[in-house]
CSV table of C-alpha atoms and ligand atoms in Angstrom, one decimal:
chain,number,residue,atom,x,y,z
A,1,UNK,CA,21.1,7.8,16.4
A,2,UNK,CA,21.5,11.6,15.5
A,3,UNK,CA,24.2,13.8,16.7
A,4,UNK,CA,22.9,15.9,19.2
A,5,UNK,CA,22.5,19.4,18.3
A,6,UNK,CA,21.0,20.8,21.6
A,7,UNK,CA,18.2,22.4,20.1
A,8,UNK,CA,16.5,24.4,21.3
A,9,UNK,CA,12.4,23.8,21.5
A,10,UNK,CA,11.6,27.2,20.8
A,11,UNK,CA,13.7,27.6,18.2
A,12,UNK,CA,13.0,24.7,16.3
A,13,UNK,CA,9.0,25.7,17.3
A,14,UNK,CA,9.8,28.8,15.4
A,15,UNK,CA,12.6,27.8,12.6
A,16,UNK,CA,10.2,27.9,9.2
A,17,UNK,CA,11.6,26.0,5.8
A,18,UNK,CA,12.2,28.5,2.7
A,19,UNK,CA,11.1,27.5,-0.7
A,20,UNK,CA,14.4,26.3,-2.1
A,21,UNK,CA,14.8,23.9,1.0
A,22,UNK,CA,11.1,23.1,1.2
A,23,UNK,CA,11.9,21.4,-3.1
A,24,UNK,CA,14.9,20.0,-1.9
A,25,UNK,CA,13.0,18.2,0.7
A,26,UNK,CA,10.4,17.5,-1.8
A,27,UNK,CA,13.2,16.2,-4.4
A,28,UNK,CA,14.5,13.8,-2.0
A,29,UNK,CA,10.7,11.7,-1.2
A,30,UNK,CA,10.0,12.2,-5.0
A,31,UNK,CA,13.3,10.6,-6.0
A,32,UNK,CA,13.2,7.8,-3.1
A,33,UNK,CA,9.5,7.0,-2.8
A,34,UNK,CA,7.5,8.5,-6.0
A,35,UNK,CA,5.5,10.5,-3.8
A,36,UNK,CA,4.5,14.2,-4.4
A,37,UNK,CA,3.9,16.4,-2.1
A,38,UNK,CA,2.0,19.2,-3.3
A,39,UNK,CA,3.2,23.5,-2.5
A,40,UNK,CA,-0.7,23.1,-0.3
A,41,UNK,CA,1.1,20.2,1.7
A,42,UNK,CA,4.4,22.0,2.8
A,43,UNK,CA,2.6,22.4,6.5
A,44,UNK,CA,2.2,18.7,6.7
A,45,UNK,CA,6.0,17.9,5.7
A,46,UNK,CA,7.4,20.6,7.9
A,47,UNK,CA,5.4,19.6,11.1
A,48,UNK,CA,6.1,15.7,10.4
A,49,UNK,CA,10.3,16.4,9.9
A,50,UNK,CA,10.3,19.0,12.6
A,51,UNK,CA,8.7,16.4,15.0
A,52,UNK,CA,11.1,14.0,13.8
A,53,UNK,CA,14.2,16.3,14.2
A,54,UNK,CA,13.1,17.2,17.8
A,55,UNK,CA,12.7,13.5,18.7
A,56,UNK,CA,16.5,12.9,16.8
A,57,UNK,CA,18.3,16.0,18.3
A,58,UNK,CA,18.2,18.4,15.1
A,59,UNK,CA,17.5,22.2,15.1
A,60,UNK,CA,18.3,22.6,11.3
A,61,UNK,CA,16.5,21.6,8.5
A,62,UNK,CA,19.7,21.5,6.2
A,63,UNK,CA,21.8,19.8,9.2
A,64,UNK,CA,19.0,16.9,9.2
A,65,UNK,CA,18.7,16.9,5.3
A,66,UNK,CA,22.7,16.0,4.8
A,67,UNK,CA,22.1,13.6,7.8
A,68,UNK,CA,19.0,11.8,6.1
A,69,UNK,CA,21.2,11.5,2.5
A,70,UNK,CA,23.9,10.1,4.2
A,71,UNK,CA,24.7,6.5,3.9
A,72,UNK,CA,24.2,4.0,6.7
A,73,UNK,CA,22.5,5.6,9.9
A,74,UNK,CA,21.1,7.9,7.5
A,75,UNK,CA,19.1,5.1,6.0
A,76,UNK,CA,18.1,3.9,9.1
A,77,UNK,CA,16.8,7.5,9.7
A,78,UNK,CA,15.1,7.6,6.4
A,79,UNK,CA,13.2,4.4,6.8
A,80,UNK,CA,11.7,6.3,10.0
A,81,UNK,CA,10.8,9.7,8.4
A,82,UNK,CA,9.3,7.9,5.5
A,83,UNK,CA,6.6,6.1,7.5
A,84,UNK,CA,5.7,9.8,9.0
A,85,UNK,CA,5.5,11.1,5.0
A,86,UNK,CA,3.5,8.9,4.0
A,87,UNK,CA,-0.5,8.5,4.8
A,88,UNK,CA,-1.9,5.4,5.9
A,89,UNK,CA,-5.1,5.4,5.9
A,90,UNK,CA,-7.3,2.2,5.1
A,91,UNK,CA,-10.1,-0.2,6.0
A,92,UNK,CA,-11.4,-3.7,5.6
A,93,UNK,CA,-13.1,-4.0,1.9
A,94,UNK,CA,-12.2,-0.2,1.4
A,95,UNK,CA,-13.7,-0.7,-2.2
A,96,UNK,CA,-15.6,-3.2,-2.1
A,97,UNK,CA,-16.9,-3.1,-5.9
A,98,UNK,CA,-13.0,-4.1,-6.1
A,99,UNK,CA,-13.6,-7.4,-4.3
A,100,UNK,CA,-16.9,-8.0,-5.6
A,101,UNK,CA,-15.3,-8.4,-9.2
A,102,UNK,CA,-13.0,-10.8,-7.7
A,103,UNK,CA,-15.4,-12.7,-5.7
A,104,UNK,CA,-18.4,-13.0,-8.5
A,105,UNK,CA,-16.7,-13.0,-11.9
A,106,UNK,CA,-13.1,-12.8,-11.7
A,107,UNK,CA,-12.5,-16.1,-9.5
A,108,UNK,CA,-15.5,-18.2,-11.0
A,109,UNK,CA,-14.1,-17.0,-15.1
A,110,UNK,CA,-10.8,-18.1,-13.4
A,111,UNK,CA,-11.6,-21.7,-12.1
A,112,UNK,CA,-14.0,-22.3,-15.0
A,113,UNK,CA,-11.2,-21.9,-17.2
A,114,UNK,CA,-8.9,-24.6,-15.7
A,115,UNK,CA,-6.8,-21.8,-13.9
A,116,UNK,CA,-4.9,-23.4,-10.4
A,117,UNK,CA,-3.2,-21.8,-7.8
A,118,UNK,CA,-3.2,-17.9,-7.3
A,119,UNK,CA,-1.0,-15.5,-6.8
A,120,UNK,CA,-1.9,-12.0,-5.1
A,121,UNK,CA,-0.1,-9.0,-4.8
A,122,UNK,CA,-1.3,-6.1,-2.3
A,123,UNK,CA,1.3,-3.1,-3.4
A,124,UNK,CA,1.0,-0.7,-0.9
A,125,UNK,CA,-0.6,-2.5,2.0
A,126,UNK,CA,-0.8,-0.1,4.9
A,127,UNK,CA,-1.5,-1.8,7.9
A,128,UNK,CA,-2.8,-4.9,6.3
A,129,UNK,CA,-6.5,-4.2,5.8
A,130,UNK,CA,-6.5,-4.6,1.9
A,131,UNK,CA,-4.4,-7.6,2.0
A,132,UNK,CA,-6.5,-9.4,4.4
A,133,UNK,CA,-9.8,-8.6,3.1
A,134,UNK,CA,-8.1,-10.5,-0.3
A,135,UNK,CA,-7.6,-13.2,1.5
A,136,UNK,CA,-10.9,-13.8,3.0
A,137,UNK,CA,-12.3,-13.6,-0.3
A,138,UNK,CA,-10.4,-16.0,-2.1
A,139,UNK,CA,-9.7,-18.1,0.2
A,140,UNK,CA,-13.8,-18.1,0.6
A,141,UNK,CA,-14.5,-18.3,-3.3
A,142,UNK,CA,-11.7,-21.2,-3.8
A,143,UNK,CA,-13.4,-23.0,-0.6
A,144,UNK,CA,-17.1,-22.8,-2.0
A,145,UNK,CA,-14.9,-24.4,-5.8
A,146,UNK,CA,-14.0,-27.5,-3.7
A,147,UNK,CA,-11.0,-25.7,-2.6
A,148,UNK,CA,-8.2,-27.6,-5.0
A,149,UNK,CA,-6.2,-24.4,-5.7
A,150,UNK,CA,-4.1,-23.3,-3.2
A,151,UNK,CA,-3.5,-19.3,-2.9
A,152,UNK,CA,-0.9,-16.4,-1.4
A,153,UNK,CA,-1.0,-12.9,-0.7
A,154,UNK,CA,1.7,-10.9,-0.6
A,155,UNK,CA,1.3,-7.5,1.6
A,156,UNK,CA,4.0,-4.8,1.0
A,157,UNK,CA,4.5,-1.0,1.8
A,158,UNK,CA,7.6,1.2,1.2
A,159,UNK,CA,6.7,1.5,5.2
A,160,UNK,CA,9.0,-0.8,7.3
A,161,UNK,CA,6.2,0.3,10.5
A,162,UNK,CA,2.9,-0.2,8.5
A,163,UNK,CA,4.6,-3.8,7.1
A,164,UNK,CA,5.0,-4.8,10.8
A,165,UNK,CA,1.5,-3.3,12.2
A,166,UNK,CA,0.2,-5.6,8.7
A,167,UNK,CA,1.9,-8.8,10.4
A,168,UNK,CA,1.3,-8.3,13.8
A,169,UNK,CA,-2.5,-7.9,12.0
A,170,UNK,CA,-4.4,-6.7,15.7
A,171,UNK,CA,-7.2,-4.6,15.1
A,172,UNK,CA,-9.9,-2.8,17.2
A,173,UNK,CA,-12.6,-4.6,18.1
A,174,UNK,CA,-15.1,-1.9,16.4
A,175,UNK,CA,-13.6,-1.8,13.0
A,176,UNK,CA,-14.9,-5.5,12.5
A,177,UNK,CA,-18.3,-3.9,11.0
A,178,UNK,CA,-15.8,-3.0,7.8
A,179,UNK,CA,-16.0,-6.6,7.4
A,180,UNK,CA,-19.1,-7.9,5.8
A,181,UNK,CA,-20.8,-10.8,8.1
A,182,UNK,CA,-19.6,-13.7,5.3
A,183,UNK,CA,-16.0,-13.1,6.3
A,184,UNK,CA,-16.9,-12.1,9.8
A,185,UNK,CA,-17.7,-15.3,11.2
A,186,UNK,CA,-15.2,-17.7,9.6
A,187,UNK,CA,-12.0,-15.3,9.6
A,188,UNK,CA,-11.2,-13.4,12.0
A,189,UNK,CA,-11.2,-14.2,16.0
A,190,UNK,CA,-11.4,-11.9,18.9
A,191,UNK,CA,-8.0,-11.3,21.1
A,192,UNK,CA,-9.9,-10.1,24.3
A,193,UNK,CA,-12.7,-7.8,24.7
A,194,UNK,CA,-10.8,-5.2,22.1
A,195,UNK,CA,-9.4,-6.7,19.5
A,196,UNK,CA,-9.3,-9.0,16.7
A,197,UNK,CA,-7.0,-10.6,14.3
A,198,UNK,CA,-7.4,-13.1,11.4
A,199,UNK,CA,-7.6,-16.6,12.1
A,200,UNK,CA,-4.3,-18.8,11.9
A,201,UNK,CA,-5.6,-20.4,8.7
A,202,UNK,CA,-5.7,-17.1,7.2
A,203,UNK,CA,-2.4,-15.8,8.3
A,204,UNK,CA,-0.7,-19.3,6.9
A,205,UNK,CA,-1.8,-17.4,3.3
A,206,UNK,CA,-0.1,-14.0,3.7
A,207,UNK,CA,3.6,-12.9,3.6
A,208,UNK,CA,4.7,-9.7,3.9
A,209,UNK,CA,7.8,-6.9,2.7
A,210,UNK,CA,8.9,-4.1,2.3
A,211,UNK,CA,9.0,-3.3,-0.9
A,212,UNK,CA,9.2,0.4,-2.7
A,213,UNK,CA,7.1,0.1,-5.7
A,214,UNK,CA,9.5,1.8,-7.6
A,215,UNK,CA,12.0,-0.9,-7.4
A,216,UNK,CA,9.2,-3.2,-8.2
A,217,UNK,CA,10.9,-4.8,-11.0
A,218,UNK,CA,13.7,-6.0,-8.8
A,219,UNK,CA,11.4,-7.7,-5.9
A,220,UNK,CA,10.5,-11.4,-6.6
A,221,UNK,CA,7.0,-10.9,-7.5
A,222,UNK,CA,6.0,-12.0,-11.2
A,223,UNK,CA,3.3,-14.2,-12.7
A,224,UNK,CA,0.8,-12.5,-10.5
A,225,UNK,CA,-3.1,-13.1,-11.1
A,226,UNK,CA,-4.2,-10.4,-9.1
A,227,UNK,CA,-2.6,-6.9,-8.6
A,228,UNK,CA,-4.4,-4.4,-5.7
A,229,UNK,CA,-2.8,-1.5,-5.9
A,230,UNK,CA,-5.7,1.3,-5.0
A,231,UNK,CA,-5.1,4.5,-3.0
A,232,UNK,CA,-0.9,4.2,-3.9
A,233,UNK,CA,-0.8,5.9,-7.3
A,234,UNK,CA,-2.7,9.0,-5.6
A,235,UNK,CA,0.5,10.1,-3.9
A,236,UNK,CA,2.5,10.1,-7.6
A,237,UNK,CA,3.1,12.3,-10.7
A,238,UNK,CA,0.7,11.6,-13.6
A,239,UNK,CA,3.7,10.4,-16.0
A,240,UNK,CA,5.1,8.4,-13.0
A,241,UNK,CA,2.1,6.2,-12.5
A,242,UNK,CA,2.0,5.4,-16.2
A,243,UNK,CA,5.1,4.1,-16.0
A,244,UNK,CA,4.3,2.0,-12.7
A,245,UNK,CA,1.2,0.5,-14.5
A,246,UNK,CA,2.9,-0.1,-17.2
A,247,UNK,CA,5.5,-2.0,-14.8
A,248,UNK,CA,2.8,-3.6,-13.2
A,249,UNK,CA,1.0,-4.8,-16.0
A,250,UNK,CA,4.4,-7.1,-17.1
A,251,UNK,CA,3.9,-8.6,-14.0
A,252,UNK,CA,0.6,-10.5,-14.7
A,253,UNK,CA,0.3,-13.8,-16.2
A,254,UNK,CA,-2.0,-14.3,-18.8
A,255,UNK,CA,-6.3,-14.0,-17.5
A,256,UNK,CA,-4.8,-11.7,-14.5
A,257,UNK,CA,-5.8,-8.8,-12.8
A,258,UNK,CA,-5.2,-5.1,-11.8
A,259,UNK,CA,-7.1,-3.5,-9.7
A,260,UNK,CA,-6.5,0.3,-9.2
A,261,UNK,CA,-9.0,2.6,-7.5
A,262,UNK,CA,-11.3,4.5,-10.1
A,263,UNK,CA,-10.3,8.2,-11.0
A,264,UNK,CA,-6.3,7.0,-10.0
A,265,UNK,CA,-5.7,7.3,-14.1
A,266,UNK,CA,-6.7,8.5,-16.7
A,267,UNK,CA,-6.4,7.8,-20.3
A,268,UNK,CA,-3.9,5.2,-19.2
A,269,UNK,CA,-4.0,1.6,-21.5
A,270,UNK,CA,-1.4,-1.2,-22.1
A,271,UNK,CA,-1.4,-3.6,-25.1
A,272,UNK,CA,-1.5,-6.9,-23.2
A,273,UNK,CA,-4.6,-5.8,-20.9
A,274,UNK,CA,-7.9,-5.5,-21.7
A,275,UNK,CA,-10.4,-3.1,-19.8
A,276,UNK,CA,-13.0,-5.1,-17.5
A,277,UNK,CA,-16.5,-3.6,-17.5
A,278,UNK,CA,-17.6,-4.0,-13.9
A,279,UNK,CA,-19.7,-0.5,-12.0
A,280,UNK,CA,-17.3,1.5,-10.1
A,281,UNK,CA,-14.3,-0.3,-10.7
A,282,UNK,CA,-10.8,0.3,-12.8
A,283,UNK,CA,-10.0,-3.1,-13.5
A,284,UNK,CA,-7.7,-4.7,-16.5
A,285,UNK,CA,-7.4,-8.0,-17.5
A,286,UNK,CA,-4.3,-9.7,-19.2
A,287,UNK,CA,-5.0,-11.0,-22.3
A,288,UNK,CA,-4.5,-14.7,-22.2
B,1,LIG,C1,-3.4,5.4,1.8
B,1,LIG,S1,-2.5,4.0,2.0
B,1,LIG,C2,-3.5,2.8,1.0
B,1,LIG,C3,-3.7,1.5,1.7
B,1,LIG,C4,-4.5,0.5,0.9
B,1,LIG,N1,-3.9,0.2,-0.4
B,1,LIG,C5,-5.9,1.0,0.7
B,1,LIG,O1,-6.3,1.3,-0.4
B,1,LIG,O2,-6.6,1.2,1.7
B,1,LIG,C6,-1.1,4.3,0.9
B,1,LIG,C7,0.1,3.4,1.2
B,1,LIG,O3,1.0,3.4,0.1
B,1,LIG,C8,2.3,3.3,0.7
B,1,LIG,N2,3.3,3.8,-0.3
B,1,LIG,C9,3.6,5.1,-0.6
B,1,LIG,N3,4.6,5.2,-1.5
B,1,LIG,C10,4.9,3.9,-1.7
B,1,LIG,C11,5.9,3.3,-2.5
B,1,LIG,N4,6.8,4.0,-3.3
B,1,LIG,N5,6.0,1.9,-2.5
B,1,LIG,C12,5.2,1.2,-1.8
B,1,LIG,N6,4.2,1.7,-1.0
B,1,LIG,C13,4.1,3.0,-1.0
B,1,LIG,C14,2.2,4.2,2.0
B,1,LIG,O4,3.3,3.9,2.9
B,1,LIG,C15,0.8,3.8,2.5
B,1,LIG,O5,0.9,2.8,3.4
């Protein structure tokens, strides 16, 4: 834990963030994390690290800024101030042209094919929603095959909270209308009047981390046939998620695919991947 600093509330109500500290700040989650936050955001990051350095015990910006970049308790720290800077937000079949592709031409092309046991990647899972919803669908599409191939998800998020809210996996009860009613009934099972969670069988499939997708390359995660990284690459510099695609692309094997939300690049194309014509979707396919 923090030194104490006494501060004092209304101080610290009051203390604002000049420019030059603001872009140090800024610097910092760029450097660590890839994401950007925008001159429009700077009330957002001020309010979330002044919350943070009045639960901790700081008054000063700078005091808590050398703290933070400090080794040891100040990576514990920073582990906790990241999950306030970054925005969590997600649903059950979010995009669901996205899982469509998966569910009526990806996994069928796959099996047809002679491909086996798959591989899936959910890069920035948030509390689990996206990662789930993968699951349900292939483990639903390999079922109706004959179910021979085996599959795994793997859920991660730069988050160490939203990777444990992903594997505790309790949700409200109401937000199992984001699930469509062929999932519904076989996957997911009702912890008391409120809540629900996904059935054992399902949660045998998913493992999760915390991973920072830009030390990607170092995690264990290669030969991947499907890639869901959708509402991440938002939060980055244009040049920066080139250079993650293009990271993420030499993780598929051969006939795999990555799935990013439409509009998240532009004019962004790799030699071993192949666009994949399918409404509302940016999808690319590894050449085989
Ligand atoms: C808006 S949520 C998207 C969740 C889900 N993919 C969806 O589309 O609904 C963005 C997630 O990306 C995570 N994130 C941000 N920077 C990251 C990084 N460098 N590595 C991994 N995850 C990151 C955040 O912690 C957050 O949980």
């Amino acid at each position: 834990m923090a030194t104490a600093l006494t501060p004092d509330a209304a101080t610290l109500a009051l203390a604002g963030m000049d420019d030059a500290v603001f872009a140090s700040w800024v610097d910092l989650l760029e450097a660590r994390t890839g994401v950007v936050v925008a001159p429009q955001r700077k009330p957002f990051l001020v309010s979330a690290v002044r919350a943070r350095m009045r639960e901790v015990g700081y008054a000063s910006f700078e005091q808590y800024f050398q703290h933070i970049r400090a080794p040891g308790a100040g990576a514990v720290e920073w582990a906790t101030l990241v999950d306030r800077l970054t925005v969590h937000e997600t649903r059950f079949f979010r995009h669901q042209a996205s899982f469509d592709l998966i569910a009526r031409r990806w996994l069928p092309e796959h099996l047809a094919a002679g491909g086996g046991n798959l591989h899936a990647w959910s890069v920035g899972c948030a509390s689990g929603e996206e990662a789930w919803s993968l699951a349900m669908v292939l483990h639903h599409g390999l079922a109706q095959a004959g179910g021979k191939a085996h599959f795994g998800v793997t859920a991660s998020d730069v988050s160490a909270a939203a990777v444990a809210a992903a594997r505790t996996a309790v949700y409200r009860s109401e937000r199992i209308e984001e699930i469509p009613p062929l999932y519904r009934g076989t996957y997911v099972e009702m912890r008391g009047e409120n809540a629900f969670s996904p059935v054992t069988g399902l949660r045998k499939r998913v493992a999760f981390a915390r991973v920072n997708l830009l030390e990607a390359a170092a995690a264990p995660l290669q030969r991947l046939n499907l890639v869901f990284c959708q509402n991440v690459l938002i939060y980055f510099s244009r040049e920066r998620r080139r250079e993650l695609l293009d990271g993420l692309a030499g993780l598929l094997e051969p006939d795999g695919l990555l799935l990013i939300g439409p509009g998240e690049v532009t004019a962004w194309n790799h030699p071993a991947l192949a666009r994949v014509a399918w409404q509302g979707t940016l999808a690319y396919q590894r050449r085989r």
